Amino acid sequence: MNADLHPALAGSRSVGLDIGGTKTHGVVLDADGSVLAQVRLPTEPGADGVVATAHAVFESLRTETGLALDGRLGVGVPGLVDVGRGVLRHAVNLGVDGADLPLRDLLSERLGVPVAVENDVNAAALAASALTGADDVVYLSLGTGLAAGLVLDGRLRRGPHGAAGEIGHVPVDPAGEVCGCGQRGCLETFASGRALARAWPTTRGFPSTALFSAADAGDEKAVAVRDRYCWGVASAVRVLGLTIDPERIVVGGGVAEVGEPLRRGVVDQLARLGEGSPFLASLELGERLVMVPPGFPVSAVGAAIRGR
């Protein structure tokens, strides 16, 4: 899959910010959907730090493009987002916990533009829909945790409690380890970046890169860990396929930077899951699986689309 947005989702020039626990990534999308400019800065923790970092990134985008950028700004953030009120809560990775944070109003006042705030995985789902041109798309995020963003019939599905797509907390092993959510044997304990780092710790580079490199080199232990991880991701894909039946399942997040080797590993595990089930095999889930293009700022681009 290339990194061009589908023509149907091109529109006015727009700006998006992906505010994460370690960095804030801002992009300007041109009218044709191409990335006109992008800026990354480390995120300062806490409410004041988040707003200050967003302001610095936004002003840098203005400087880089020489444009006023006075349209509505889209912002993607981790945590629970009340989209209607523009309020963020329980964003522990940003140093924001406890009381609701009126992020939309704080950013709008500081930046001088209207703002729309969205959960970062949901924002990425909008970009995944734009990349594939499909109306029924799941974005599967393999980040520190495991979650999915859902676009159904061309519309973002959040759920009345904001819990749509919390695929990581579906239990698959009653005897498995306790998950951070309090349940046991959840998918997130098998198929998240945190789970991979525990299974294959390294002091150099990214655990995902180190694991797949070692497996490719023939390390038997690495092969076993890799295959178990890919089984976990394949199990998440199977649940999504059976419950939502999307046209495309787009995989992104930090672990997905591994790229094609990860996709092949998950497709192989999907084939194994389907060996005893002609029904499951007939769904051809592996053929629906695509990766976010390497280096593509999917959450920031999705935030820019949300801003439109």
Coordinates of C-alpha atoms in Angstrom, one line a residue:
M1 CA 0.0 0.0 0.0
N2 CA 1.4 3.4 -0.9
A3 CA 1.1 6.5 1.2
D4 CA -1.2 8.4 -1.1
L5 CA -4.7 9.4 0.3
H6 CA -7.6 8.2 -1.8
P7 CA -8.9 11.0 -4.0
A8 CA -12.3 10.8 -2.4
L9 CA -10.8 12.0 0.8
A10 CA -8.8 14.9 -0.6
G11 CA -10.1 18.3 0.4
S12 CA -9.1 21.6 1.9
R13 CA -5.6 22.1 3.3
S14 CA -5.6 20.9 7.0
V15 CA -3.4 20.6 10.0
G16 CA -3.2 17.6 12.5
L17 CA -1.3 17.0 15.7
D18 CA -0.6 13.6 17.2
I19 CA 0.2 14.2 20.8
G20 CA 2.0 11.2 22.3
G21 CA 3.7 10.5 25.6
T22 CA 7.2 11.0 24.1
K23 CA 6.7 13.2 21.1
T24 CA 4.2 15.5 19.4
H25 CA 4.0 15.1 15.6
G26 CA 2.4 17.8 13.5
V27 CA 1.5 17.6 9.8
V28 CA 0.1 19.9 7.2
L29 CA -2.0 18.1 4.5
D30 CA -2.3 19.8 1.2
A31 CA -5.6 19.8 -0.7
D32 CA -4.6 16.7 -2.6
G33 CA -3.9 14.8 0.6
S34 CA -0.1 14.9 0.4
V35 CA 2.0 15.8 3.4
L36 CA 3.1 19.3 2.8
A37 CA 5.1 19.7 6.0
Q38 CA 5.7 17.9 9.3
V39 CA 7.4 18.7 12.6
R40 CA 8.2 16.5 15.6
L41 CA 9.1 17.8 19.1
P42 CA 9.4 16.0 22.5
T43 CA 6.2 16.2 24.5
E44 CA 6.4 18.0 27.8
P45 CA 4.4 16.1 30.4
G46 CA 1.4 17.5 32.3
A47 CA -1.4 19.7 31.1
D48 CA 0.7 22.8 30.7
G49 CA 3.4 20.9 29.0
V50 CA 1.1 19.3 26.5
V51 CA -0.4 22.6 25.5
A52 CA 3.0 24.3 25.3
T53 CA 4.4 21.5 23.1
A54 CA 1.3 21.7 20.8
H55 CA 1.8 25.4 20.5
A56 CA 5.5 25.0 19.6
V57 CA 4.8 22.4 16.9
F58 CA 1.9 24.4 15.5
E59 CA 4.0 27.6 15.2
S60 CA 6.9 25.6 13.6
L61 CA 4.5 24.3 11.0
R62 CA 3.4 27.9 10.3
T63 CA 7.0 29.0 10.0
E64 CA 7.9 26.0 7.7
T65 CA 5.0 26.5 5.4
G66 CA 4.8 30.3 5.5
L67 CA 1.0 29.8 5.8
A68 CA -1.5 31.2 8.3
L69 CA -3.0 27.8 9.0
D70 CA -6.1 29.4 10.5
G71 CA -8.5 26.6 9.7
R72 CA -9.7 24.0 12.2
L73 CA -6.9 22.0 13.8
G74 CA -7.4 18.2 14.4
V75 CA -5.7 16.7 17.5
G76 CA -5.2 13.1 18.3
V77 CA -4.4 12.1 21.9
P78 CA -4.2 8.9 23.9
G79 CA -6.8 8.3 26.6
L80 CA -10.5 8.7 26.9
V81 CA -11.8 11.7 24.9
D82 CA -15.2 13.3 25.2
V83 CA -15.4 14.4 21.6
G84 CA -18.5 16.6 22.1
R85 CA -17.0 18.6 24.9
G86 CA -13.4 18.3 23.7
V87 CA -12.3 16.9 27.1
L88 CA -9.5 14.5 27.8
R89 CA -9.3 12.2 30.8
H90 CA -7.1 9.3 32.0
A91 CA -4.2 10.1 29.7
V92 CA -1.6 8.7 32.1
N93 CA 1.2 8.6 29.4
L94 CA 0.8 12.4 29.0
G95 CA 0.9 13.1 32.7
V96 CA -2.8 13.9 32.7
D97 CA -4.9 12.0 35.1
G98 CA -7.7 12.6 37.5
A99 CA -9.8 15.6 36.7
D100 CA -11.1 16.2 33.1
L101 CA -8.8 18.4 31.0
P102 CA -10.7 20.8 28.6
L103 CA -8.0 20.2 26.0
R104 CA -10.0 21.6 23.0
D105 CA -10.6 24.9 24.7
L106 CA -7.1 25.2 26.1
L107 CA -5.6 24.6 22.7
S108 CA -8.0 26.8 20.8
E109 CA -7.3 29.7 23.2
R110 CA -3.5 29.2 23.0
L111 CA -3.3 28.6 19.2
G112 CA -6.0 31.0 18.1
V113 CA -7.8 28.4 15.9
P114 CA -10.8 26.1 16.3
V115 CA -9.8 22.7 17.5
A116 CA -11.3 19.2 17.2
V117 CA -10.0 16.6 19.7
E118 CA -10.1 12.8 19.0
N119 CA -8.6 9.6 20.4
D120 CA -5.3 8.9 18.6
V121 CA -6.2 5.4 17.4
N122 CA -9.6 6.6 16.1
A123 CA -7.8 9.4 14.3
A124 CA -5.4 6.9 12.7
A125 CA -8.5 4.9 11.6
L126 CA -9.6 7.9 9.5
A127 CA -6.2 7.9 7.8
A128 CA -6.4 4.1 7.3
S129 CA -9.7 4.6 5.5
A130 CA -8.2 7.4 3.4
L131 CA -5.2 5.2 2.5
T132 CA -7.3 2.3 1.4
G133 CA -10.3 4.1 0.0
A134 CA -12.5 1.6 1.8
D135 CA -15.6 2.5 3.8
D136 CA -15.3 -0.4 6.2
V137 CA -11.8 -0.4 7.7
V138 CA -10.2 -1.4 11.0
Y139 CA -6.9 0.2 12.1
L140 CA -5.1 -2.2 14.4
S141 CA -2.5 -0.4 16.5
L142 CA 0.4 -2.4 17.8
G143 CA 1.8 0.2 20.1
T144 CA 2.6 -0.1 23.8
G145 CA -0.8 -1.6 24.1
L146 CA -3.2 -3.1 21.6
A147 CA -6.3 -1.3 20.3
A148 CA -8.3 -0.8 17.1
G149 CA -10.0 2.1 15.5
L150 CA -13.2 1.4 13.5
V151 CA -14.5 3.1 10.4
L152 CA -17.9 1.5 9.4
D153 CA -19.9 2.6 6.4
G154 CA -17.5 5.6 6.1
R155 CA -18.1 6.8 9.7
L156 CA -16.0 6.5 12.8
R157 CA -17.4 4.2 15.4
R158 CA -16.6 5.2 18.9
G159 CA -19.3 3.5 21.0
P160 CA -21.5 5.2 23.6
H161 CA -18.8 4.7 26.2
G162 CA -15.8 5.2 23.9
A163 CA -14.8 1.6 24.2
A164 CA -15.4 0.5 20.6
G165 CA -12.2 -1.2 19.3
E166 CA -10.7 -2.0 22.7
I167 CA -9.6 -5.3 21.2
G168 CA -6.6 -5.7 23.5
H169 CA -8.9 -6.5 26.4
V170 CA -10.6 -9.5 24.9
P171 CA -9.6 -12.5 27.0
V172 CA -8.2 -15.5 25.0
D173 CA -6.5 -17.5 27.6
P174 CA -8.2 -18.1 31.0
A175 CA -4.9 -19.4 32.4
G176 CA -2.9 -16.5 31.1
E177 CA -1.3 -13.6 32.9
V178 CA -3.2 -10.8 34.5
C179 CA -3.7 -7.9 32.2
G180 CA -3.5 -4.2 33.3
C181 CA -7.3 -4.0 32.9
G182 CA -7.8 -6.6 35.6
Q183 CA -8.8 -9.5 33.5
R184 CA -6.7 -12.5 32.7
G185 CA -5.2 -13.7 29.4
C186 CA -6.2 -10.7 27.3
L187 CA -4.9 -10.3 23.7
E188 CA -2.8 -7.3 24.9
T189 CA -0.7 -9.7 27.0
F190 CA 0.3 -11.5 23.8
A191 CA 0.2 -9.0 21.0
S192 CA 1.2 -5.6 22.3
G193 CA 4.6 -3.8 22.1
R194 CA 4.8 -4.2 25.9
A195 CA 4.3 -7.9 25.6
L196 CA 6.9 -8.2 22.9
A197 CA 9.5 -6.2 24.9
R198 CA 8.9 -8.5 27.9
A199 CA 9.3 -11.6 25.7
W200 CA 12.4 -10.3 23.9
P201 CA 14.2 -7.7 26.0
T202 CA 17.1 -5.8 24.5
T203 CA 19.4 -3.0 25.5
R204 CA 20.1 -1.9 21.9
G205 CA 17.5 -0.6 19.5
F206 CA 13.8 -1.6 19.4
P207 CA 12.8 -5.1 20.7
S208 CA 10.6 -5.7 17.6
T209 CA 13.5 -5.1 15.3
A210 CA 15.9 -7.2 17.4
L211 CA 13.4 -10.1 17.6
F212 CA 12.6 -10.3 13.9
S213 CA 16.3 -9.9 13.0
A214 CA 17.3 -12.8 15.3
A215 CA 14.4 -14.9 14.0
D216 CA 15.5 -14.3 10.4
A217 CA 19.1 -15.3 11.4
G218 CA 17.7 -18.7 12.6
D219 CA 17.7 -18.2 16.3
E220 CA 15.3 -20.9 17.4
K221 CA 14.2 -19.1 20.6
A222 CA 13.6 -15.9 18.6
V223 CA 11.5 -17.9 16.0
A224 CA 9.3 -19.3 18.8
V225 CA 8.8 -15.8 20.3
R226 CA 8.1 -14.3 16.9
D227 CA 5.6 -16.9 16.0
R228 CA 3.8 -16.6 19.4
Y229 CA 3.6 -12.8 18.9
C230 CA 2.3 -13.2 15.4
W231 CA -0.2 -15.7 16.7
G232 CA -1.4 -13.0 19.1
V233 CA -1.8 -10.4 16.3
A234 CA -3.5 -13.0 14.1
S235 CA -5.9 -13.8 16.9
A236 CA -6.8 -10.1 17.1
V237 CA -7.3 -10.0 13.4
R238 CA -9.6 -13.1 13.6
V239 CA -11.8 -11.5 16.3
L240 CA -12.1 -8.3 14.2
G241 CA -12.8 -10.3 11.1
L242 CA -15.5 -12.3 12.8
T243 CA -17.2 -9.4 14.6
I244 CA -16.9 -6.6 12.0
D245 CA -16.0 -8.2 8.7
P246 CA -14.1 -5.2 7.4
E247 CA -12.9 -4.7 3.8
R248 CA -9.4 -3.9 5.1
I249 CA -7.4 -4.4 8.3
V250 CA -4.6 -1.8 8.4
V251 CA -1.8 -2.6 10.9
G252 CA 0.2 0.3 12.3
G253 CA 1.9 1.4 15.5
G254 CA 5.5 1.1 16.7
V255 CA 5.8 -2.7 16.2
A256 CA 4.4 -2.4 12.7
E257 CA 7.6 -0.5 11.6
V258 CA 9.0 -4.0 11.2
G259 CA 6.9 -4.0 8.0
E260 CA 6.7 -6.9 5.6
P261 CA 8.2 -9.6 7.9
L262 CA 5.5 -8.9 10.4
R263 CA 2.8 -9.0 7.8
R264 CA 4.1 -12.4 6.5
G265 CA 4.3 -13.8 10.0
V266 CA 0.7 -12.8 10.8
V267 CA -0.6 -14.1 7.5
D268 CA 1.2 -17.4 8.2
Q269 CA -0.5 -17.7 11.6
L270 CA -3.9 -16.8 10.1
A271 CA -3.4 -19.7 7.6
R272 CA -2.6 -22.0 10.5
L273 CA -5.7 -20.9 12.4
G274 CA -7.8 -21.7 9.3
E275 CA -6.3 -25.2 8.8
G276 CA -9.1 -26.9 10.8
S277 CA -11.9 -24.5 9.8
P278 CA -12.9 -24.2 6.2
F279 CA -15.3 -21.4 7.4
L280 CA -12.5 -19.3 8.8
A281 CA -10.2 -20.0 5.9
S282 CA -13.0 -18.9 3.5
L283 CA -12.9 -15.4 5.0
E284 CA -9.4 -14.8 3.6
L285 CA -8.4 -12.5 6.4
G286 CA -4.8 -12.6 5.4
E287 CA -5.6 -11.1 2.0
R288 CA -7.4 -8.1 3.8
L289 CA -4.3 -7.3 5.9
V290 CA -2.1 -4.4 4.9
M291 CA 0.6 -2.4 6.7
V292 CA 0.9 1.3 7.2
P293 CA 3.6 2.5 4.8
P294 CA 7.0 2.8 6.7
G295 CA 7.4 6.3 8.3
F296 CA 3.9 7.4 7.4
P297 CA 2.5 9.6 10.2
V298 CA -0.8 7.8 10.3
S299 CA -2.2 9.3 13.5
A300 CA -1.2 12.9 12.7
V301 CA -2.6 12.6 9.2
G302 CA -5.8 11.1 10.7
A303 CA -6.0 14.1 13.1
A304 CA -5.7 16.5 10.1
I305 CA -8.6 14.6 8.4
R306 CA -10.6 14.9 11.6
G307 CA -9.9 18.6 11.6
R308 CA -11.7 18.9 8.3

